[in-house]
Coordinates of C-alpha atoms and ligand atoms in Angstrom, one line a residue:
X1 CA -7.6 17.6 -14.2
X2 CA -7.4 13.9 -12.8
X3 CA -9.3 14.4 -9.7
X4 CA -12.5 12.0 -9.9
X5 CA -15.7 13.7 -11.3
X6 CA -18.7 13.7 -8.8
X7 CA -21.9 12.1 -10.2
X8 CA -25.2 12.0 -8.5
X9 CA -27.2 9.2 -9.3
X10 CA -31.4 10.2 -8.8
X11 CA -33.6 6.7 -8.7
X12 CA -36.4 5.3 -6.3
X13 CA -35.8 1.9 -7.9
X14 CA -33.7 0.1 -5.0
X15 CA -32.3 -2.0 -7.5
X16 CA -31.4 0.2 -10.4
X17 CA -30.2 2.6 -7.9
X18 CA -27.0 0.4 -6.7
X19 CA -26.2 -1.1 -9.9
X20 CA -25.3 2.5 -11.7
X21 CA -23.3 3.5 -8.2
X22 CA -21.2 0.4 -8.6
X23 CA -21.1 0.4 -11.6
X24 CA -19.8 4.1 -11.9
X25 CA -18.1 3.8 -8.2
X26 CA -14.6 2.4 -9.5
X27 CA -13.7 5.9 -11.1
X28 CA -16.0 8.8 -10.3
X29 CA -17.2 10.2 -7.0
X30 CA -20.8 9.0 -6.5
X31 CA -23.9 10.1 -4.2
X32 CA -27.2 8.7 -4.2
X33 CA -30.5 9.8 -3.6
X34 CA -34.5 8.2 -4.0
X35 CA -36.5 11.4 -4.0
X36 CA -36.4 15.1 -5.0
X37 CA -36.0 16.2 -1.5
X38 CA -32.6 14.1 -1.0
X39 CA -31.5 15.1 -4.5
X40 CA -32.0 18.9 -3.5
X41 CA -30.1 18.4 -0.2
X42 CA -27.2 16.4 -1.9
X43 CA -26.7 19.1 -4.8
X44 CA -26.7 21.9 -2.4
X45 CA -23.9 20.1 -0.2
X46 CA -21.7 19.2 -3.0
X47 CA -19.9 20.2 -6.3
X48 CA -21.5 18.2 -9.2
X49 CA -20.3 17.5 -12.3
X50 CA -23.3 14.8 -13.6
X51 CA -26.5 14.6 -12.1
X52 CA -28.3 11.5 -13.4
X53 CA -32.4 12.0 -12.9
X54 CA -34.9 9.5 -12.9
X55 CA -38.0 12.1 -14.1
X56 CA -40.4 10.0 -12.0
X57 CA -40.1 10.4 -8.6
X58 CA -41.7 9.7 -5.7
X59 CA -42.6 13.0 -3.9
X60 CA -42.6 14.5 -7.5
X61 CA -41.5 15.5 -11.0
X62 CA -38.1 15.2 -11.3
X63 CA -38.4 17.6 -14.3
X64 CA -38.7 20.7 -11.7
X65 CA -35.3 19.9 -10.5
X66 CA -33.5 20.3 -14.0
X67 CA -33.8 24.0 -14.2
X68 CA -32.3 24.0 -10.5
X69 CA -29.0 21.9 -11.3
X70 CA -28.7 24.0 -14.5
X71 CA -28.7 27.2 -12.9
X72 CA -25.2 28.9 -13.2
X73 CA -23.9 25.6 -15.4
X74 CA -23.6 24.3 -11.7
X75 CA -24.2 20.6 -13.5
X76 CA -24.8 18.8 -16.3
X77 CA -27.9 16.6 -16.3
X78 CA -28.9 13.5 -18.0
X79 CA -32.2 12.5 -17.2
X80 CA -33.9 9.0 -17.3
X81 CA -37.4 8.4 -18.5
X82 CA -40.2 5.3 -18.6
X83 CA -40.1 4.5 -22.4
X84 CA -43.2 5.7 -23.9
X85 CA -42.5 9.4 -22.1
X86 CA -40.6 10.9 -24.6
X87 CA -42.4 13.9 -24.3
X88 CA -40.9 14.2 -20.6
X89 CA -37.4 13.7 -22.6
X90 CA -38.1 16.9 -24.2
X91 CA -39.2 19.0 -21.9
X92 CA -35.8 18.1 -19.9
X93 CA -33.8 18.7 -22.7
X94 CA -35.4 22.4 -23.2
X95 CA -34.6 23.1 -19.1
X96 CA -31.1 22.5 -19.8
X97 CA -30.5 18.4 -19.8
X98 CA -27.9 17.8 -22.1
X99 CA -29.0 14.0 -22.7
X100 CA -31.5 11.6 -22.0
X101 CA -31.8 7.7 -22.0
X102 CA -34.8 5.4 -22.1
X103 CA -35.6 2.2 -19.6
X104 CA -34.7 0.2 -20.2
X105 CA -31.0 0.4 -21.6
X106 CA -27.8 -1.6 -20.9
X107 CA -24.8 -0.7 -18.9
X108 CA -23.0 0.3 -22.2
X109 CA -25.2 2.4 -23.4
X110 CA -25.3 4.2 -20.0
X111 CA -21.2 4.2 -20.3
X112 CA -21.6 5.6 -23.3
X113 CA -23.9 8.7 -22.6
X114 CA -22.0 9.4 -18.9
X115 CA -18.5 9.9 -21.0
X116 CA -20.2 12.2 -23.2
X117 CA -21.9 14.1 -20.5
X118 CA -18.6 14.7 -18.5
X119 CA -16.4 15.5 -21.8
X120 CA -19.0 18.0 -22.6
X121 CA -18.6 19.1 -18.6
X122 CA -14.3 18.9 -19.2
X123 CA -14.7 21.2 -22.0
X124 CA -17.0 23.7 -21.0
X125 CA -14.6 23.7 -17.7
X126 CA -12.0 24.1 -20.2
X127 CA -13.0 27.3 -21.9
X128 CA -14.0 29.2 -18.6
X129 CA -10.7 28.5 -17.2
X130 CA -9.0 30.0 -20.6
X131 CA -11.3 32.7 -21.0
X132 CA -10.3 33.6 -17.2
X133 CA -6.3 32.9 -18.3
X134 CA -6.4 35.1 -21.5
X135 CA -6.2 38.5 -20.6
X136 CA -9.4 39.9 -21.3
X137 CA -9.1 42.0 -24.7
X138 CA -10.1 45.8 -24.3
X139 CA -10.7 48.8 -26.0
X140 CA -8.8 51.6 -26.7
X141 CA -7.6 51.9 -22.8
X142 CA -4.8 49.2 -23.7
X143 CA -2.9 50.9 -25.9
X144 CA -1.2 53.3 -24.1
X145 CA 1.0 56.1 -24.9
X146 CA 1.6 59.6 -24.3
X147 CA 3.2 60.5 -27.8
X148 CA 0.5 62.3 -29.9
X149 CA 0.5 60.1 -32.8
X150 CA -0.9 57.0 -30.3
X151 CA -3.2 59.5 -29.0
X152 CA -4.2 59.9 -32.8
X153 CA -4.8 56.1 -32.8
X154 CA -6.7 55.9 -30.0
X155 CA -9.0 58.6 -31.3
X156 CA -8.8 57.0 -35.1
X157 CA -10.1 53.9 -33.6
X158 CA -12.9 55.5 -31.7
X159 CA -14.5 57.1 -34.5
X160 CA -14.4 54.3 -36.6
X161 CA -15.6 52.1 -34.1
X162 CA -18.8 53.8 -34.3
X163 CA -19.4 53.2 -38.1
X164 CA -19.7 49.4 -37.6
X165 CA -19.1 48.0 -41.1
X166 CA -16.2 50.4 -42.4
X167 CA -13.4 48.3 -43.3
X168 CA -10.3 49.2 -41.2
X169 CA -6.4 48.6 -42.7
X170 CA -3.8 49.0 -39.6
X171 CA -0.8 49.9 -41.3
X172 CA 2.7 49.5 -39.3
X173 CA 5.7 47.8 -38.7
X174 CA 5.7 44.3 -36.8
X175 CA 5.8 44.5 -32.6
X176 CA 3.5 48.2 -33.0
X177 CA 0.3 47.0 -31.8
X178 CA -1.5 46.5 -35.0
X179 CA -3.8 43.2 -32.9
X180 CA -4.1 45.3 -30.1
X181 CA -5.9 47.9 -32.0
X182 CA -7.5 45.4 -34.4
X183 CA -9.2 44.0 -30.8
X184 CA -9.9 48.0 -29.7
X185 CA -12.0 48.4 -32.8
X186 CA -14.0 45.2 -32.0
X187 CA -14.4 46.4 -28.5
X188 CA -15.0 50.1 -28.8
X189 CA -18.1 49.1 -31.7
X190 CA -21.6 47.9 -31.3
X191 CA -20.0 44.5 -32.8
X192 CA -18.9 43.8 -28.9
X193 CA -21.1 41.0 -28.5
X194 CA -20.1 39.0 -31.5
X195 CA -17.0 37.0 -31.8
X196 CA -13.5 38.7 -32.9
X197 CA -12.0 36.3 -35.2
X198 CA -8.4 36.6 -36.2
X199 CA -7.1 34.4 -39.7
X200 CA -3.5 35.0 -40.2
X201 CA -3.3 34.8 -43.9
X202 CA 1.0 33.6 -43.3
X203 CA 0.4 31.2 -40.7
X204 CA -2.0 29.3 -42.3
X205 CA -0.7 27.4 -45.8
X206 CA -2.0 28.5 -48.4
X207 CA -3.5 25.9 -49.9
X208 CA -5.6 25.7 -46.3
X209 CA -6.4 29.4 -46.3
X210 CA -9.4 29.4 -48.8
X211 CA -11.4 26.4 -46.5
X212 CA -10.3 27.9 -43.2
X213 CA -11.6 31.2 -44.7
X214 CA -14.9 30.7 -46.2
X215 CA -15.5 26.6 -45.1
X216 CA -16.1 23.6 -46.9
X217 CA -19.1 21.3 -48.2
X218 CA -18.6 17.6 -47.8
X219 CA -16.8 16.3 -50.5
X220 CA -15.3 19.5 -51.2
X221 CA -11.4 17.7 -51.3
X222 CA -10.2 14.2 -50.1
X223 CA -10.3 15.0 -46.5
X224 CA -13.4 16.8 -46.3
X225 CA -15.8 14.2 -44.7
X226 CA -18.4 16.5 -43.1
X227 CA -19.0 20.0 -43.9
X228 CA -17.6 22.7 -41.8
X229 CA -18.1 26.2 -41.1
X230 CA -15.4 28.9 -41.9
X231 CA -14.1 31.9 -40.0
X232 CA -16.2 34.1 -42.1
X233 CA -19.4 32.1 -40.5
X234 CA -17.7 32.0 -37.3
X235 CA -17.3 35.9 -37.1
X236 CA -20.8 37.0 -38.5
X237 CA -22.1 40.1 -36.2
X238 CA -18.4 40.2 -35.2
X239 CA -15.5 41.6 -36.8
X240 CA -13.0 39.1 -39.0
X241 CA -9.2 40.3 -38.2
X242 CA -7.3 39.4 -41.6
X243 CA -3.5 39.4 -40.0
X244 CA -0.7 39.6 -42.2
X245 CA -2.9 40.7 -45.2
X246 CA 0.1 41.2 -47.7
X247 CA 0.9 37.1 -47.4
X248 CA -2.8 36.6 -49.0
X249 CA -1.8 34.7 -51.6
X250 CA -3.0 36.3 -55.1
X251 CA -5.4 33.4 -56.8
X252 CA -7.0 33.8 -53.3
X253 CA -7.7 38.2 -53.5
X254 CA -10.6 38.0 -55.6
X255 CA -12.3 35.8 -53.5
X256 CA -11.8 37.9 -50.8
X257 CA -12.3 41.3 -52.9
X258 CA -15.7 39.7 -53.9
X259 CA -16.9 38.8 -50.0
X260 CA -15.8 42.6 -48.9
X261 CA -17.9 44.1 -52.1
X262 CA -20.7 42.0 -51.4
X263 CA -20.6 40.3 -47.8
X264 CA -21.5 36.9 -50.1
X265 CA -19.4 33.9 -50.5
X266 CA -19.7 30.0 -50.9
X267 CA -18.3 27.5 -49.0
X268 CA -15.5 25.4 -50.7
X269 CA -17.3 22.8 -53.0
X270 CA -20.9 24.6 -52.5
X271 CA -23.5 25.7 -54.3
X272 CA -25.5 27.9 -51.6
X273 CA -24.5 31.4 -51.7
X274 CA -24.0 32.7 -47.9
X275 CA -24.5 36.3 -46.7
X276 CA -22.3 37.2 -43.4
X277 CA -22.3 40.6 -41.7
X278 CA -18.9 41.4 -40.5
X279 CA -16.6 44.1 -40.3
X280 CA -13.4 43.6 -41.9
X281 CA -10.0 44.6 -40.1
X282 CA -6.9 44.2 -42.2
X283 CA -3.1 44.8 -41.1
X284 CA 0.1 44.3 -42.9
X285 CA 3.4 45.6 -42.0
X286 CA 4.4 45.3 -46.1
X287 CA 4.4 48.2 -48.3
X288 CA 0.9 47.2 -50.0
X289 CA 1.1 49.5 -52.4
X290 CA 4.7 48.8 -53.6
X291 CA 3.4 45.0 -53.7
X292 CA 0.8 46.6 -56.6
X293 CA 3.2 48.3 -58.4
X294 CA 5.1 44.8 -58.2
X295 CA 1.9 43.0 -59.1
X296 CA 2.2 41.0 -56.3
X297 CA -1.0 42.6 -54.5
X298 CA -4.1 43.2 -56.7
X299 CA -5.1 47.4 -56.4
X300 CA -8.5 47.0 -56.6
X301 CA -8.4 45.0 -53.5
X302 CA -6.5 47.4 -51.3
X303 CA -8.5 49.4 -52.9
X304 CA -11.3 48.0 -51.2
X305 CA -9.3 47.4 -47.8
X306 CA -8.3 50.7 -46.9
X307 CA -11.2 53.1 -46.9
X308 CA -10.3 53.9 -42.8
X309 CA -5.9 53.4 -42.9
X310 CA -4.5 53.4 -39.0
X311 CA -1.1 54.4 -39.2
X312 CA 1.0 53.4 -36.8
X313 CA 4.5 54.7 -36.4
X314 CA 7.4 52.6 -35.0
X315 CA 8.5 53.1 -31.1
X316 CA 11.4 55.0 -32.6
X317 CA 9.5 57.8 -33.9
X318 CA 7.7 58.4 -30.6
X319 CA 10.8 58.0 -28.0
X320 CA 8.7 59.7 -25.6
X321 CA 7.2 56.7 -25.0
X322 CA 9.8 54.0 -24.5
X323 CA 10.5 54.8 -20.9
X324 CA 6.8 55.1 -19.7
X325 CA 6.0 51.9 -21.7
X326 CA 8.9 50.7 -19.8
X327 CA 8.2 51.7 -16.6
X328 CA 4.7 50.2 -17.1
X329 CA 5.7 46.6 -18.5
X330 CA 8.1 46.1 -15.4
X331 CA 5.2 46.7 -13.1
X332 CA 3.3 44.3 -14.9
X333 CA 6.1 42.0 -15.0
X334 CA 7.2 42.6 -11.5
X335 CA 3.4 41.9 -10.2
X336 CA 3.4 38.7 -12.1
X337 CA 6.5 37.6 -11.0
X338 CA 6.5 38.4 -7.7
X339 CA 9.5 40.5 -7.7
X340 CA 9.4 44.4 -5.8
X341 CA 11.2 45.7 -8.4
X342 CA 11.4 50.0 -8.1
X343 CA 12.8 50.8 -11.5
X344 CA 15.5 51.3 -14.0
X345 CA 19.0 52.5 -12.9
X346 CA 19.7 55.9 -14.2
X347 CA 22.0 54.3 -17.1
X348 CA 19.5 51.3 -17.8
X349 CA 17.0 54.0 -18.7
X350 CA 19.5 55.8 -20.6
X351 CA 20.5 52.7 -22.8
X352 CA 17.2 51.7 -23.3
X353 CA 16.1 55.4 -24.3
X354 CA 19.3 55.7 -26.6
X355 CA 18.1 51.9 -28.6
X356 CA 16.4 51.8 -32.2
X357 CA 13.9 49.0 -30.6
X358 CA 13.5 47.2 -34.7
X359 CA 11.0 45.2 -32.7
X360 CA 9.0 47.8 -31.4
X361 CA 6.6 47.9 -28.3
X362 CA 6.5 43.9 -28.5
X363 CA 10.6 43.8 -28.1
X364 CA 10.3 46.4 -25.3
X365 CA 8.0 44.2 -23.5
X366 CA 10.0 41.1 -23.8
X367 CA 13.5 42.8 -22.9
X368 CA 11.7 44.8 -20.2
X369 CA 10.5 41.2 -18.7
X370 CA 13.8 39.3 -19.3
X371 CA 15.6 42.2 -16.9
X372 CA 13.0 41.5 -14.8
X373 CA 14.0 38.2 -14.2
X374 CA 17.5 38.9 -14.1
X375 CA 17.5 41.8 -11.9
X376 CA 19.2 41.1 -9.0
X377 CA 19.0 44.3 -7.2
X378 CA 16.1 46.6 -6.2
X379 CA 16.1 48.0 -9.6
X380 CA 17.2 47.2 -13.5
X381 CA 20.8 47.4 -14.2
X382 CA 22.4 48.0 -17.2
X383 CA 23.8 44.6 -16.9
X384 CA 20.2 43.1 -17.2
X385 CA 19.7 44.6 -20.2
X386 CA 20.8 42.8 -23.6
X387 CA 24.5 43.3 -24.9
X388 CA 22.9 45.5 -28.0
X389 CA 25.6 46.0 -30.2
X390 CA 26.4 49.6 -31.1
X391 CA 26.0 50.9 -34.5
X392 CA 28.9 50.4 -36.5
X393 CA 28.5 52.0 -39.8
X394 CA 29.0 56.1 -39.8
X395 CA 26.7 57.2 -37.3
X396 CA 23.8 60.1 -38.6
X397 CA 23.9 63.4 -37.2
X398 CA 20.8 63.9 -34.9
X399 CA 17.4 64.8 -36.7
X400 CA 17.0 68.0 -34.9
X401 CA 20.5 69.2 -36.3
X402 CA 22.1 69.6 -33.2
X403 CA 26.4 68.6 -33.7
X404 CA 25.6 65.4 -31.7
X405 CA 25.1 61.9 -33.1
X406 CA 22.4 59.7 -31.3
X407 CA 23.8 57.0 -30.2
X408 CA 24.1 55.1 -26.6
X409 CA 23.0 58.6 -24.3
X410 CA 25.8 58.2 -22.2
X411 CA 28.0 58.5 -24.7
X412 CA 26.8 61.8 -25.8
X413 CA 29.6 64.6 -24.9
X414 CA 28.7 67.3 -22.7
X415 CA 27.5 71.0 -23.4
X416 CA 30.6 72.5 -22.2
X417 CA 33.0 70.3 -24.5
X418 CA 30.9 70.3 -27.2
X419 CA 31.1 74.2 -26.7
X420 CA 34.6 74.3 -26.4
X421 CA 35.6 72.3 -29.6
X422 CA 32.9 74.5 -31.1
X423 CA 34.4 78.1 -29.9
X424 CA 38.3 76.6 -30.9
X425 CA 36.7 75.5 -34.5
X426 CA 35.5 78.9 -35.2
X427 CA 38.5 81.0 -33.4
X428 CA 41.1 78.6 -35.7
X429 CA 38.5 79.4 -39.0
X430 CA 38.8 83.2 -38.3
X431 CA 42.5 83.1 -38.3
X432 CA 42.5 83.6 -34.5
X433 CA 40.9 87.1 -35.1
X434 CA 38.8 87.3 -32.0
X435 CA 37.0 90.1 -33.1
X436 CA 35.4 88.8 -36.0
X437 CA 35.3 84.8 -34.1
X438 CA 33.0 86.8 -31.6
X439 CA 30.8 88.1 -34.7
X440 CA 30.4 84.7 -35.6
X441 CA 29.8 83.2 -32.3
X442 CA 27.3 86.2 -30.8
X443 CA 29.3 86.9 -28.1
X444 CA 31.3 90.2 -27.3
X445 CA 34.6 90.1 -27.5
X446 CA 35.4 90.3 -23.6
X447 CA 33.4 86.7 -23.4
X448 CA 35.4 85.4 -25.8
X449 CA 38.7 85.8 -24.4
X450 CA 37.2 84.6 -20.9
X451 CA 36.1 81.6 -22.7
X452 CA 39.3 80.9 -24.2
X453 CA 40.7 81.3 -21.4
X454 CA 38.4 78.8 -19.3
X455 CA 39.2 76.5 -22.0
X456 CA 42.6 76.8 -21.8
X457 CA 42.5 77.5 -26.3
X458 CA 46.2 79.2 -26.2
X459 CA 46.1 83.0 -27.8
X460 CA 48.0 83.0 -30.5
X461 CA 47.5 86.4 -32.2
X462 CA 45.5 86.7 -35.2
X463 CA 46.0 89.8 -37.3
X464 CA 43.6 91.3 -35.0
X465 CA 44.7 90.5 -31.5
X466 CA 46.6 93.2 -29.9
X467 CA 43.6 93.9 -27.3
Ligands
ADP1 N1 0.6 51.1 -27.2 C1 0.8 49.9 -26.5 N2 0.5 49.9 -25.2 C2 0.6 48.7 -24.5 N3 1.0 47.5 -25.1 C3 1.3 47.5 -26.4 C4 1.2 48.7 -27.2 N4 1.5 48.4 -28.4 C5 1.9 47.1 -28.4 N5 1.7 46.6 -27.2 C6 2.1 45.2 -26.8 O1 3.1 44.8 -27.6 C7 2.9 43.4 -28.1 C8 2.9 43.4 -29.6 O2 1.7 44.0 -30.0 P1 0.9 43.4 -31.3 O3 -0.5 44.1 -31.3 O4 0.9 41.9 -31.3 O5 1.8 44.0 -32.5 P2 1.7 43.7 -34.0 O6 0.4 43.0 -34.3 O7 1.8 45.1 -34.7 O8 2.9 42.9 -34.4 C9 1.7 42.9 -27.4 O9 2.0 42.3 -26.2 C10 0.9 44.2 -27.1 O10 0.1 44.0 -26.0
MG2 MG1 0.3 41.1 -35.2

């Protein structure tokens, strides 16, 4: 953002008027006005960023005129009083001024409060434009899914949504959506309102994680110079998201055992004790309970931590779901790209339907949006799709017990040669002795020679093959 800020300067005083316009003329936008009635006119015609108010005005109180710019954080104002009316000062600053400055002051000082005034202006500017670029976290409605154990989720996080303080640990492999339902249990709760703070616990170093957690007095270490607040501050009336809750480093688990017993804690070189009121959302995608046995997680916290367990299974034990969570991220990737993309070729769809996806929804999403750059055609090819390398090691025989091995789906043999290796396996087994082959199979015997026949399995008399 390097286009000049506007700045309306508000001042009967001839004098003082064209000073602060030159002087603010070389790098902002400046408009002038004597009395409330040009001010009005001038703000309504233009975007401002800074209006600078004299309070005493001509044809009236310039006070009336703060609420107006403030409406909508349309401007910032900085209004400029006589000396002994610092009771005007206040009244401006409770309609919304942000600053004030006394006649008379020097051209520095006036600098000085200006910068402020339109840092304060770049920033709030700053966090609407983010808040518009984040997409804007939901409820339940995001996760989607048609496999029944998401549905579960979805109705898991509902009903604990409506018991606001229950501690919730989302249990599940990395890429499954553990944040997104972390956020959906914010959202869905009467905790809306508050802030969603997320620490995660192996991001942070963990000799930073106990000040970033519960904050620090001044003094507390060498670099503390002022006081801060921590995330637990931050998030009170929200809900605190502890990510990554099996990295919490073990000197720091009673500390945290002792806030989620008691909702007390003290800041990092303090005295004070502090209450919050949050809720607590764990997730991991370690085996907490191994880590006890290991000692490397203390019980009594988990303990503590999972009174409401999500479970949430990897995208390979709900295969249902990896093609409509396909089809939905290359809308969503098309649409953003600006590609009219259709779909998946037959065999892109079969690849993707036959791969173990380690990563989950999150690697789905990021190989769906990668084809989606690639695709050349009206639709995803195979050849947009990574080079997955196919299982080496001895394939396992498919879960529902069927003779096939899961593998690439196009790979997969089809019903009638599966059938005919079948029929020749049992025939050869039985000594060629149709009669008792056809026992085996279910089939008459008349069915069975047709087969063999179709199959082109050569008759080569069992004991029992005259007919
Ligand atoms: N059921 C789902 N429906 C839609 N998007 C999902 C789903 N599960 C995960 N995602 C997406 O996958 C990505 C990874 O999810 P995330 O919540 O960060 O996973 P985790 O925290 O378990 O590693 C995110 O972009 C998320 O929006
Ligand atoms: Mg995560």
């Amino acid at each position: 953002m390097t286009s000049p800020r506007t700045v309306l300067i508000v001042e009967d005083d001839a004098v003082m008027r064209t000073t602060l316009a030159k002087h603010l003329g070389s790098s902002h936008r400046v408009l002038v006005g004597a009395t409330c009635s040009e001010a009005r006119a001038l703000h309504a015609e233009n975007r401002v960023d800074l209006v600078i108010l004299d309070l005493h005005l001509p044809d009236g109180d310039g006070l009336a005129l703060v609420e107006q710019f403030r409406r909508d954080d349309e401007s910032e104002v900085v209004v400029v009083t006589a000396y002994p009316k610092i009771q005007s000062a206040v009244r401006a600053l409770k309609a919304g001024a942000l600053d004030y400055i006394n006649k008379p002051f020097d051209l520095d000082e006036f600098d000085l409060v200006v910068q402020k005034a339109l840092e304060h202006r770049r920033l709030r500017d700053e966090v609407v434009a983010l808040r518009r670029e984040r997409p804007s976290m939901g409820g339940v409605e995001r996760i989607l899914g048609h496999a029944p154990a998401i549905a579960r989720v979805r109705q898991e996080i509902r009903q604990v949504a409506a018991t606001p303080d229950t501690t919730v640990l989302v249990l599940g492999e990395s890429g499954v959506g553990k944040d997104l339902i972390g956020e959906a249990v914010h959202q869905e709760s009467a905790r809306r309102k508050g802030s969603f703070v997320r620490v995660n616990a192996s991001s942070i170093p963990a000799t930073m994680i106990e000040a970033e957690l519960f904050g620090h007095e001044r003094g507390a270490f060498t670099d503390a110079k002022s006081s801060r607040r921590g995330l637990l501050e931050i998030a009170d009336a929200g809900t605190l998201f502890l990510d990554e809750i099996g990295d919490l480093p073990l000197e720091l688990q009673p500390k945290l055992l002792q806030v989620l017993e008691t909702r007390r804690f003290r800041r990092v070189g303090g005295n004070r004790e502090l209450e919050v009121n949050v809720r607590f959302v764990a997730a991991t995608n370690r085996d907490l309970e191994g880590m006890v046995r290991e000692g490397r997680f203390r019980g009594d916290l988990l303990y503590r931590l999972n009174v409401f367990p999500i479970l949430v299974p990897p995208l390979r034990e709900r295969r249902e779901d990896v093609v409509f969570l396909a089809r939905h991220f290359l809308d969503d990737a098309s649409r953003r790209l600006g590609k009219a993309l259709k779909g998946f070729s037959p065999s892109a769809l079969a690849r993707m339907d036959a791969y173990k996806w380690p990563g989950n929804v999150r690697e789905l999403r990021n190989v769906v949006e990668r084809a989606v750059i690639l695709a050349r055609d009206e639709v995803v090819n195979v050849h947009d799709l990574p080079a997955w390398e196919q299982p080496t090691s001895t394939p396992t025989p498919c879960p529902d017990g069927c003779v096939a091995f899961p593998g690439d789906l196009s790979a997969l043999p089809r019903l009638e040669d599966v059938e005919r290796r079948y029929i020749l396996c049992v025939y050869r087994q039985a000594g060629n002795n149709k009669t008792r082959a056809a026992q085996v199979l279910g089939l008459s015997r008349v069915t069975l020679r047709e087969k063999l026949r179709q199959y082109g399995i050569a008759d080569e008399g069992g004991s029992n093959s005259t007919t």
